[in-house]
mmCIF file of C-alpha atoms in Angstrom:
data_model
loop_
_atom_site.group_PDB
_atom_site.id
_atom_site.type_symbol
_atom_site.label_atom_id
_atom_site.label_comp_id
_atom_site.label_asym_id
_atom_site.label_seq_id
_atom_site.Cartn_x
_atom_site.Cartn_y
_atom_site.Cartn_z
ATOM 1 C CA UNK A 407 0.048 -0.096 0.126
ATOM 2 C CA UNK A 408 1.230 3.210 -1.057
ATOM 3 C CA UNK A 409 2.114 6.092 1.582
ATOM 4 C CA UNK A 410 -0.698 8.564 0.351
ATOM 5 C CA UNK A 411 -3.273 5.789 0.465
ATOM 6 C CA UNK A 412 -2.144 4.582 3.880
ATOM 7 C CA UNK A 413 -2.105 8.095 5.397
ATOM 8 C CA UNK A 414 -5.608 8.570 4.080
ATOM 9 C CA UNK A 415 -6.937 5.512 5.772
ATOM 10 C CA UNK A 416 -5.247 6.677 9.083
ATOM 11 C CA UNK A 417 -6.916 9.882 8.684
ATOM 12 C CA UNK A 418 -10.182 8.309 7.803
ATOM 13 C CA UNK A 419 -10.446 6.369 10.989
ATOM 14 C CA UNK A 420 -10.032 9.538 13.122
ATOM 15 C CA UNK A 421 -12.687 11.378 11.054
ATOM 16 C CA UNK A 422 -15.040 8.465 11.174
ATOM 17 C CA UNK A 423 -14.532 8.293 14.855
ATOM 18 C CA UNK A 424 -15.590 11.786 15.014
ATOM 19 C CA UNK A 425 -18.677 11.370 12.963
ATOM 20 C CA UNK A 426 -19.844 8.071 15.127
ATOM 21 C CA UNK A 427 -19.483 10.455 18.285
ATOM 22 C CA UNK A 428 -22.229 12.693 16.400
ATOM 23 C CA UNK A 429 -24.527 9.760 16.330
ATOM 24 C CA UNK A 430 -24.404 9.281 20.123
ATOM 25 C CA UNK A 431 -24.862 12.889 21.086
ATOM 26 C CA UNK A 432 -28.328 12.842 19.582
ATOM 27 C CA UNK A 433 -31.484 13.690 21.323
ATOM 28 C CA UNK A 434 -33.944 12.407 18.639
ATOM 29 C CA UNK A 435 -35.746 9.873 20.954
ATOM 30 C CA UNK A 436 -36.670 12.686 23.398
ATOM 31 C CA UNK A 437 -38.226 14.880 20.692
ATOM 32 C CA UNK A 438 -42.075 15.330 21.402
ATOM 33 C CA UNK A 439 -44.375 15.569 18.093
ATOM 34 C CA UNK A 440 -46.830 17.087 20.290
ATOM 35 C CA UNK A 441 -44.905 20.216 21.197
ATOM 36 C CA UNK A 442 -43.889 23.334 19.252
ATOM 37 C CA UNK A 443 -40.550 23.207 17.067
ATOM 38 C CA UNK A 444 -40.791 19.429 16.242
ATOM 39 C CA UNK A 445 -40.386 19.836 12.650
ATOM 40 C CA UNK A 446 -37.400 22.371 13.147
ATOM 41 C CA UNK A 447 -35.570 19.977 15.878
ATOM 42 C CA UNK A 448 -36.338 16.871 13.717
ATOM 43 C CA UNK A 449 -34.684 18.448 10.724
ATOM 44 C CA UNK A 450 -31.684 19.425 12.680
ATOM 45 C CA UNK A 451 -31.065 15.889 13.900
ATOM 46 C CA UNK A 452 -31.639 13.780 10.702
ATOM 47 C CA UNK A 453 -29.553 16.130 8.639
ATOM 48 C CA UNK A 454 -26.334 15.280 10.896
ATOM 49 C CA UNK A 455 -27.309 11.867 11.676
ATOM 50 C CA UNK A 456 -27.642 10.736 8.194
ATOM 51 C CA UNK A 457 -24.298 12.008 7.265
ATOM 52 C CA UNK A 458 -22.897 10.447 10.531
ATOM 53 C CA UNK A 459 -24.374 7.201 9.749
ATOM 54 C CA UNK A 460 -22.051 6.737 6.622
ATOM 55 C CA UNK A 461 -19.436 6.264 9.054
ATOM 56 C CA UNK A 462 -20.096 2.743 10.194
ATOM 57 C CA UNK A 463 -20.384 1.217 6.770
ATOM 58 C CA UNK A 464 -17.356 3.044 5.756
ATOM 59 C CA UNK A 465 -15.510 1.524 8.691
ATOM 60 C CA UNK A 466 -16.473 -1.868 7.420
ATOM 61 C CA UNK A 467 -15.043 -1.015 3.673
ATOM 62 C CA UNK A 468 -11.609 0.251 5.358
ATOM 63 C CA UNK A 469 -11.716 -2.966 7.737
ATOM 64 C CA UNK A 470 -11.875 -5.331 4.693
ATOM 65 C CA UNK A 471 -9.321 -3.167 2.644
ATOM 66 C CA UNK A 472 -6.569 -3.097 5.575
ATOM 67 C CA UNK A 473 -7.278 -6.788 6.124
ATOM 68 C CA UNK A 474 -6.340 -7.854 2.628
ATOM 69 C CA UNK A 475 -3.484 -5.508 1.652
ATOM 70 C CA UNK A 476 -1.046 -8.048 2.643
ATOM 71 C CA UNK A 477 -3.180 -11.254 3.598
ATOM 72 C CA UNK A 478 -1.691 -14.703 3.832
ATOM 73 C CA UNK A 479 -3.103 -17.903 5.087
ATOM 74 C CA UNK A 480 0.190 -18.442 6.972
ATOM 75 C CA UNK A 481 -0.300 -15.247 8.816
ATOM 76 C CA UNK A 482 -3.722 -16.113 9.782
ATOM 77 C CA UNK A 483 -2.979 -17.298 13.438
ATOM 78 C CA UNK A 484 -0.955 -14.171 13.947
ATOM 79 C CA UNK A 485 -3.913 -12.308 12.591
ATOM 80 C CA UNK A 486 -6.241 -13.926 15.184
ATOM 81 C CA UNK A 487 -3.944 -13.200 17.873
ATOM 82 C CA UNK A 488 -3.568 -9.609 16.829
ATOM 83 C CA UNK A 489 -7.310 -9.216 16.871
ATOM 84 C CA UNK A 490 -7.248 -10.658 20.547
ATOM 85 C CA UNK A 491 -5.517 -7.704 21.823
ATOM 86 C CA UNK A 492 -6.824 -4.747 19.374
ATOM 87 C CA UNK A 493 -10.626 -6.013 19.621
ATOM 88 C CA UNK A 494 -11.507 -8.719 21.840
ATOM 89 C CA UNK A 495 -9.785 -7.494 25.239
ATOM 90 C CA UNK A 496 -10.756 -3.938 24.640
ATOM 91 C CA UNK A 497 -14.383 -4.994 24.045
ATOM 92 C CA UNK A 498 -14.630 -6.853 27.377
ATOM 93 C CA UNK A 499 -12.887 -4.298 29.255
ATOM 94 C CA UNK A 500 -15.297 -1.392 28.155
ATOM 95 C CA UNK A 501 -18.346 -3.885 28.384
ATOM 96 C CA UNK A 502 -17.470 -4.749 31.874
ATOM 97 C CA UNK A 503 -16.844 -0.973 32.894
ATOM 98 C CA UNK A 504 -20.076 -0.109 31.513
ATOM 99 C CA UNK A 505 -21.954 -3.012 33.267
ATOM 100 C CA UNK A 506 -20.520 -1.724 36.627
ATOM 101 C CA UNK A 507 -21.527 1.772 35.997
ATOM 102 C CA UNK A 508 -25.097 1.199 34.783
ATOM 103 C CA UNK A 509 -26.148 -1.943 36.585
ATOM 104 C CA UNK A 510 -24.341 -1.208 40.110
ATOM 105 C CA UNK A 511 -22.974 2.257 40.769
ATOM 106 C CA UNK A 512 -25.866 4.038 39.187
ATOM 107 C CA UNK A 513 -28.724 1.939 40.961
ATOM 108 C CA UNK A 514 -26.724 2.284 44.401
ATOM 109 C CA UNK A 515 -26.368 6.175 44.002
ATOM 110 C CA UNK A 516 -30.096 6.313 43.582
ATOM 111 C CA UNK A 517 -30.762 4.118 46.381
ATOM 112 C CA UNK A 518 -32.258 1.339 44.130
ATOM 113 C CA UNK A 519 -31.764 -2.357 45.089
ATOM 114 C CA UNK A 520 -29.373 -4.192 42.788
ATOM 115 C CA UNK A 521 -30.818 -7.481 41.348
ATOM 116 C CA UNK A 522 -29.155 -9.740 38.926
ATOM 117 C CA UNK A 523 -28.373 -13.233 38.272
ATOM 118 C CA UNK A 524 -25.251 -14.850 36.757
ATOM 119 C CA UNK A 525 -26.652 -15.438 33.575
ATOM 120 C CA UNK A 526 -27.716 -12.076 33.216
ATOM 121 C CA UNK A 527 -24.603 -10.656 33.955
ATOM 122 C CA UNK A 528 -22.815 -12.963 31.472
ATOM 123 C CA UNK A 529 -25.232 -12.002 28.689
ATOM 124 C CA UNK A 530 -25.137 -8.408 29.702
ATOM 125 C CA UNK A 531 -21.385 -8.392 29.219
ATOM 126 C CA UNK A 532 -21.122 -10.633 26.314
ATOM 127 C CA UNK A 533 -23.564 -8.594 24.253
ATOM 128 C CA UNK A 534 -22.320 -5.279 25.847
ATOM 129 C CA UNK A 535 -25.981 -4.280 26.380
ATOM 130 C CA UNK A 536 -24.869 -1.449 28.706
ATOM 131 C CA UNK A 537 -22.545 0.138 26.257
ATOM 132 C CA UNK A 538 -24.369 -0.716 22.796
ATOM 133 C CA UNK A 539 -22.041 0.922 20.244
ATOM 134 C CA UNK A 540 -19.624 -1.818 20.489
ATOM 135 C CA UNK A 541 -21.859 -4.062 18.474
ATOM 136 C CA UNK A 542 -19.582 -2.986 15.720
ATOM 137 C CA UNK A 543 -16.887 -5.277 17.332
ATOM 138 C CA UNK A 544 -18.571 -8.582 16.878
ATOM 139 C CA UNK A 545 -19.436 -8.880 13.444
ATOM 140 C CA UNK A 546 -16.081 -7.585 12.609
ATOM 141 C CA UNK A 547 -14.514 -10.242 14.485
ATOM 142 C CA UNK A 548 -16.735 -12.861 12.839
ATOM 143 C CA UNK A 549 -15.443 -11.545 9.338
ATOM 144 C CA UNK A 550 -11.668 -11.820 10.335
ATOM 145 C CA UNK A 551 -12.316 -15.412 11.613
ATOM 146 C CA UNK A 552 -14.050 -16.365 8.378
ATOM 147 C CA UNK A 553 -11.448 -14.472 6.205
ATOM 148 C CA UNK A 554 -10.100 -17.567 4.417
ATOM 149 C CA UNK A 555 -13.352 -18.027 2.995
ATOM 150 C CA UNK A 556 -12.850 -14.817 1.292
ATOM 151 C CA UNK A 557 -9.352 -15.441 0.369
ATOM 152 C CA UNK A 558 -10.159 -18.656 -1.474
ATOM 153 C CA UNK A 559 -13.317 -17.082 -3.171
ATOM 154 C CA UNK A 560 -10.842 -14.447 -4.626
ATOM 155 C CA UNK A 561 -8.315 -17.251 -5.549
ATOM 156 C CA UNK A 562 -10.776 -19.418 -7.314
ATOM 157 C CA UNK A 563 -13.255 -16.997 -8.718
ATOM 158 C CA UNK A 564 -10.833 -14.431 -9.468
ATOM 159 C CA UNK A 565 -12.509 -11.052 -10.238
ATOM 160 C CA UNK A 566 -15.794 -12.518 -10.911
ATOM 161 C CA UNK A 567 -16.239 -13.121 -6.894
ATOM 162 C CA UNK A 568 -17.457 -9.436 -7.297
ATOM 163 C CA UNK A 569 -21.000 -11.108 -7.849
ATOM 164 C CA UNK A 570 -21.175 -12.560 -4.582
ATOM 165 C CA UNK A 571 -21.603 -9.153 -2.662
ATOM 166 C CA UNK A 572 -23.702 -7.696 -5.663
ATOM 167 C CA UNK A 573 -26.125 -10.629 -5.010
ATOM 168 C CA UNK A 574 -26.166 -10.607 -1.306
ATOM 169 C CA UNK A 575 -27.199 -6.736 -1.692
ATOM 170 C CA UNK A 576 -30.093 -7.536 -3.954
ATOM 171 C CA UNK A 577 -30.998 -10.558 -1.772
ATOM 172 C CA UNK A 578 -31.121 -8.215 1.554
ATOM 173 C CA UNK A 579 -33.569 -5.847 -0.393
ATOM 174 C CA UNK A 580 -36.206 -8.371 0.317
ATOM 175 C CA UNK A 581 -34.925 -9.977 3.660
ATOM 176 C CA UNK A 582 -33.527 -7.114 5.627
ATOM 177 C CA UNK A 583 -30.874 -8.468 8.050
ATOM 178 C CA UNK A 584 -30.687 -6.743 11.567
ATOM 179 C CA UNK A 585 -28.552 -3.793 11.411
ATOM 180 C CA UNK A 586 -26.351 -4.573 14.554
ATOM 181 C CA UNK A 587 -26.171 -8.312 12.864
ATOM 182 C CA UNK A 588 -23.342 -10.053 11.373
ATOM 183 C CA UNK A 589 -25.164 -10.376 7.942
ATOM 184 C CA UNK A 590 -25.873 -7.078 6.925
ATOM 185 C CA UNK A 591 -22.464 -5.728 6.578
ATOM 186 C CA UNK A 592 -20.685 -8.767 4.594
ATOM 187 C CA UNK A 593 -21.073 -7.214 1.173
ATOM 188 C CA UNK A 594 -19.262 -3.913 2.366
ATOM 189 C CA UNK A 595 -16.395 -5.779 3.930
ATOM 190 C CA UNK A 596 -16.180 -7.856 0.788
ATOM 191 C CA UNK A 597 -15.923 -5.220 -1.359
ATOM 192 C CA UNK A 598 -13.218 -3.627 0.590
ATOM 193 C CA UNK A 599 -11.314 -7.051 0.705
ATOM 194 C CA UNK A 600 -11.681 -7.414 -2.968
ATOM 195 C CA UNK A 601 -10.158 -4.014 -3.808
ATOM 196 C CA UNK A 602 -7.193 -4.792 -1.788
ATOM 197 C CA UNK A 603 -6.739 -8.410 -3.083
ATOM 198 C CA UNK A 604 -6.755 -7.576 -6.611
ATOM 199 C CA UNK A 605 -5.222 -3.951 -5.990
ATOM 200 C CA UNK A 606 -7.969 -1.856 -7.645
ATOM 201 C CA UNK A 607 -6.734 1.581 -7.538
ATOM 202 C CA UNK A 608 -10.339 3.249 -7.275
ATOM 203 C CA UNK A 609 -9.155 4.839 -3.958
ATOM 204 C CA UNK A 610 -6.551 7.103 -5.237
ATOM 205 C CA UNK A 611 -6.828 10.917 -4.579
ATOM 206 C CA UNK A 612 -8.797 13.316 -6.932
ATOM 207 C CA UNK A 613 -6.765 15.373 -9.735
ATOM 208 C CA UNK A 614 -7.069 18.136 -8.703
ATOM 209 C CA UNK A 615 -7.696 17.243 -5.263
ATOM 210 C CA UNK A 616 -10.651 19.881 -4.694
ATOM 211 C CA UNK A 617 -12.898 17.605 -6.941
ATOM 212 C CA UNK A 618 -13.319 15.408 -4.008
ATOM 213 C CA UNK A 619 -15.592 17.986 -2.444
ATOM 214 C CA UNK A 620 -18.380 16.646 -5.193
ATOM 215 C CA UNK A 621 -19.121 13.274 -3.113
ATOM 216 C CA UNK A 622 -19.237 15.206 0.253
ATOM 217 C CA UNK A 623 -21.943 17.720 -1.549
ATOM 218 C CA UNK A 624 -23.770 14.471 -2.756
ATOM 219 C CA UNK A 625 -23.816 12.960 0.873
ATOM 220 C CA UNK A 626 -25.209 16.293 2.003
ATOM 221 C CA UNK A 627 -27.766 16.465 -0.506
ATOM 222 C CA UNK A 628 -29.066 13.015 0.357
ATOM 223 C CA UNK A 629 -29.290 13.989 3.900
ATOM 224 C CA UNK A 630 -31.522 16.925 2.931
ATOM 225 C CA UNK A 631 -33.690 14.716 0.650
ATOM 226 C CA UNK A 632 -34.131 11.998 3.090
ATOM 227 C CA UNK A 633 -34.809 14.678 6.105
ATOM 228 C CA UNK A 634 -37.546 16.458 4.272
ATOM 229 C CA UNK A 635 -39.185 13.491 2.650
ATOM 230 C CA UNK A 636 -39.284 11.952 6.010
ATOM 231 C CA UNK A 637 -37.465 8.855 4.689
ATOM 232 C CA UNK A 638 -37.634 5.803 7.007
ATOM 233 C CA UNK A 639 -34.537 3.526 8.020
ATOM 234 C CA UNK A 640 -36.311 0.558 6.821
ATOM 235 C CA UNK A 641 -37.394 2.180 3.488
ATOM 236 C CA UNK A 642 -35.738 0.786 0.035
ATOM 237 C CA UNK A 643 -34.014 4.334 -0.494
ATOM 238 C CA UNK A 644 -32.233 4.355 2.866
ATOM 239 C CA UNK A 645 -31.218 0.658 2.623
ATOM 240 C CA UNK A 646 -29.384 1.742 -0.671
ATOM 241 C CA UNK A 647 -27.770 4.765 1.039
ATOM 242 C CA UNK A 648 -26.141 2.562 3.682
ATOM 243 C CA UNK A 649 -24.317 0.866 0.715
ATOM 244 C CA UNK A 650 -23.599 3.883 -1.495
ATOM 245 C CA UNK A 651 -22.504 6.371 1.597
ATOM 246 C CA UNK A 652 -19.116 4.607 2.280
ATOM 247 C CA UNK A 653 -18.287 5.262 -1.228
ATOM 248 C CA UNK A 654 -19.250 8.588 -1.103
ATOM 249 C CA UNK A 655 -17.535 9.418 2.235
ATOM 250 C CA UNK A 656 -14.469 7.708 1.323
ATOM 251 C CA UNK A 657 -14.165 9.984 -1.911
ATOM 252 C CA UNK A 658 -15.014 13.016 0.232
ATOM 253 C CA UNK A 659 -12.042 12.250 2.665
ATOM 254 C CA UNK A 660 -9.747 13.307 0.259
ATOM 255 C CA UNK A 661 -10.750 16.979 1.403
ATOM 256 C CA UNK A 662 -11.547 16.229 4.810
ATOM 257 C CA UNK A 663 -8.088 14.644 5.646
ATOM 258 C CA UNK A 664 -6.368 18.067 4.612
ATOM 259 C CA UNK A 665 -7.253 19.301 7.890
ATOM 260 C CA UNK A 666 -4.801 16.967 9.369
ATOM 261 C CA UNK A 667 -1.985 16.682 7.141
ATOM 262 C CA UNK A 668 0.422 18.358 9.490
ATOM 263 C CA UNK A 669 -0.361 16.025 12.621
ATOM 264 C CA UNK A 670 1.639 13.113 13.456
ATOM 265 C CA UNK A 671 0.119 10.217 11.452
ATOM 266 C CA UNK A 672 0.752 7.460 13.818
ATOM 267 C CA UNK A 673 -0.731 9.413 16.655
ATOM 268 C CA UNK A 674 -3.636 10.237 14.743
ATOM 269 C CA UNK A 675 -4.035 6.496 13.978
ATOM 270 C CA UNK A 676 -3.624 5.311 17.578
ATOM 271 C CA UNK A 677 -6.035 8.097 18.736
ATOM 272 C CA UNK A 678 -8.825 7.000 16.742
ATOM 273 C CA UNK A 679 -9.039 3.523 18.257
ATOM 274 C CA UNK A 680 -9.114 4.787 21.777
ATOM 275 C CA UNK A 681 -11.629 7.343 20.877
ATOM 276 C CA UNK A 682 -13.954 4.821 19.420
ATOM 277 C CA UNK A 683 -14.072 2.655 22.449
ATOM 278 C CA UNK A 684 -14.160 5.755 25.221
ATOM 279 C CA UNK A 685 -16.477 8.331 23.498
ATOM 280 C CA UNK A 686 -19.910 6.946 24.794
ATOM 281 C CA UNK A 687 -18.939 7.489 28.308
ATOM 282 C CA UNK A 688 -17.841 10.925 27.646
ATOM 283 C CA UNK A 689 -21.138 11.768 25.626
ATOM 284 C CA UNK A 690 -23.181 10.599 28.080
ATOM 285 C CA UNK A 691 -21.447 11.972 30.970
ATOM 286 C CA UNK A 692 -21.664 15.452 29.204
ATOM 287 C CA UNK A 693 -25.194 14.948 28.740
ATOM 288 C CA UNK A 694 -26.089 14.244 32.434
ATOM 289 C CA UNK A 695 -24.284 17.802 33.079
ATOM 290 C CA UNK A 696 -25.898 19.770 30.603
ATOM 291 C CA UNK A 697 -29.335 18.490 31.469
ATOM 292 C CA UNK A 698 -28.701 19.739 34.980
ATOM 293 C CA UNK A 699 -28.968 23.490 33.385
ATOM 294 C CA UNK A 700 -31.120 22.921 30.199
ATOM 295 C CA UNK A 701 -33.572 20.084 30.551
ATOM 296 C CA UNK A 702 -34.470 18.303 27.510
ATOM 297 C CA UNK A 703 -38.081 19.122 27.951
ATOM 298 C CA UNK A 704 -38.960 20.767 24.546
ATOM 299 C CA UNK A 705 -37.844 20.217 21.065
ATOM 300 C CA UNK A 706 -35.794 23.226 20.921
ATOM 301 C CA UNK A 707 -33.960 22.475 23.928
ATOM 302 C CA UNK A 708 -33.147 18.916 22.534
ATOM 303 C CA UNK A 709 -31.760 20.597 19.141
ATOM 304 C CA UNK A 710 -29.510 22.995 21.321
ATOM 305 C CA UNK A 711 -28.454 20.006 23.551
ATOM 306 C CA UNK A 712 -27.481 17.988 20.467
ATOM 307 C CA UNK A 713 -25.072 20.754 19.365
ATOM 308 C CA UNK A 714 -23.672 21.750 22.627
ATOM 309 C CA UNK A 715 -23.172 18.022 23.681
ATOM 310 C CA UNK A 716 -21.328 17.134 20.206
ATOM 311 C CA UNK A 717 -19.224 20.178 20.401
ATOM 312 C CA UNK A 718 -18.046 19.656 23.804
ATOM 313 C CA UNK A 719 -17.912 15.897 23.562
ATOM 314 C CA UNK A 720 -14.868 16.441 20.906
ATOM 315 C CA UNK A 721 -12.286 18.249 22.799
ATOM 316 C CA UNK A 722 -13.009 16.619 26.121
ATOM 317 C CA UNK A 723 -12.621 13.068 24.424
ATOM 318 C CA UNK A 724 -9.476 14.518 22.527
ATOM 319 C CA UNK A 725 -8.203 15.830 25.935
ATOM 320 C CA UNK A 726 -8.956 12.592 27.784
ATOM 321 C CA UNK A 727 -7.080 10.256 25.025
ATOM 322 C CA UNK A 728 -3.981 13.022 25.330
ATOM 323 C CA UNK A 729 -3.901 12.602 28.990
ATOM 324 C CA UNK A 730 -4.301 8.861 29.043
ATOM 325 C CA UNK A 731 -1.449 8.646 26.285
ATOM 326 C CA UNK A 732 0.872 10.882 28.007
ATOM 327 C CA UNK A 733 0.409 9.654 31.626
ATOM 328 C CA UNK A 734 -1.020 6.355 31.550
ATOM 329 C CA UNK A 735 0.501 4.870 28.370
ATOM 330 C CA UNK A 736 0.027 0.938 29.334
ATOM 331 C CA UNK A 737 -3.496 1.473 30.285
ATOM 332 C CA UNK A 738 -3.984 3.647 27.078
ATOM 333 C CA UNK A 739 -2.707 0.830 24.826
ATOM 334 C CA UNK A 740 -4.864 -1.846 26.688
ATOM 335 C CA UNK A 741 -7.985 0.270 26.507
ATOM 336 C CA UNK A 742 -7.383 1.240 22.929
ATOM 337 C CA UNK A 743 -6.565 -1.953 21.455
ATOM 338 C CA UNK A 744 -3.131 -0.666 20.299
#
């Protein structure tokens, strides 16, 4: 992989982590259709959330691409061992921390009785019920474990193997897999792996580079259209958007990554992983603090809190990441999976 492309991927992981944070700053579930300002607050939320949702499918494409840039069957055991430290251990650490906060610490602070069984504790931690954004790790681990299947598909079907994700896409049009499940994201992971295995150079920077603003504009236009038309998540149009948005987001990254070109590329890459794992704690804490002064009891307040939560979550998360990286390096590497 050439340096320009590898740097682009590293910057991309950071930007996508910022977008994932946007999703969790939302107050959309608290909007009340019976109160004034609903249309305004709904429009504000959906415009940004539709753009932010492009981050998740883009992560799957990038993960597949990174995996198959230098993939070998001989290196498969080492790959799985690496994923143990980069994904499995951080997954369980953050899941346990969230469980302790939500199921034990918070109830005790409120004076409530703590009641649970061994089975409920195990399920809670395994499925990360108290830290739900970690669902992303589970299908990713399955894809890594099953990566030899993709390898043999590429080896024997050659470039015709692209038929597989295309066929799955159309099948999924009728049988919608669960959003957080294993099946839905296979086509995107497959496509990323396909591009890397066959070294297809569709991810090269634009010439001139400013042309990369076009896919960003298209992404914004789609967000406006879906918002104004009240397009639902289960609609065919939004289903297609989940698979088209990664391409648009990837192409737009040529413009977005220029913001970080003077930063340390290795630090950016390490930071993004830690941000992904830790940000939900920070976002939720900021929500609680804000709601002490600004109650989320009107639609206008929900829109305001959405912006304030996101704007404050970014510097706080970055500051927390810097402190951990600077003064608690072993813990930082352990929690961030690096």
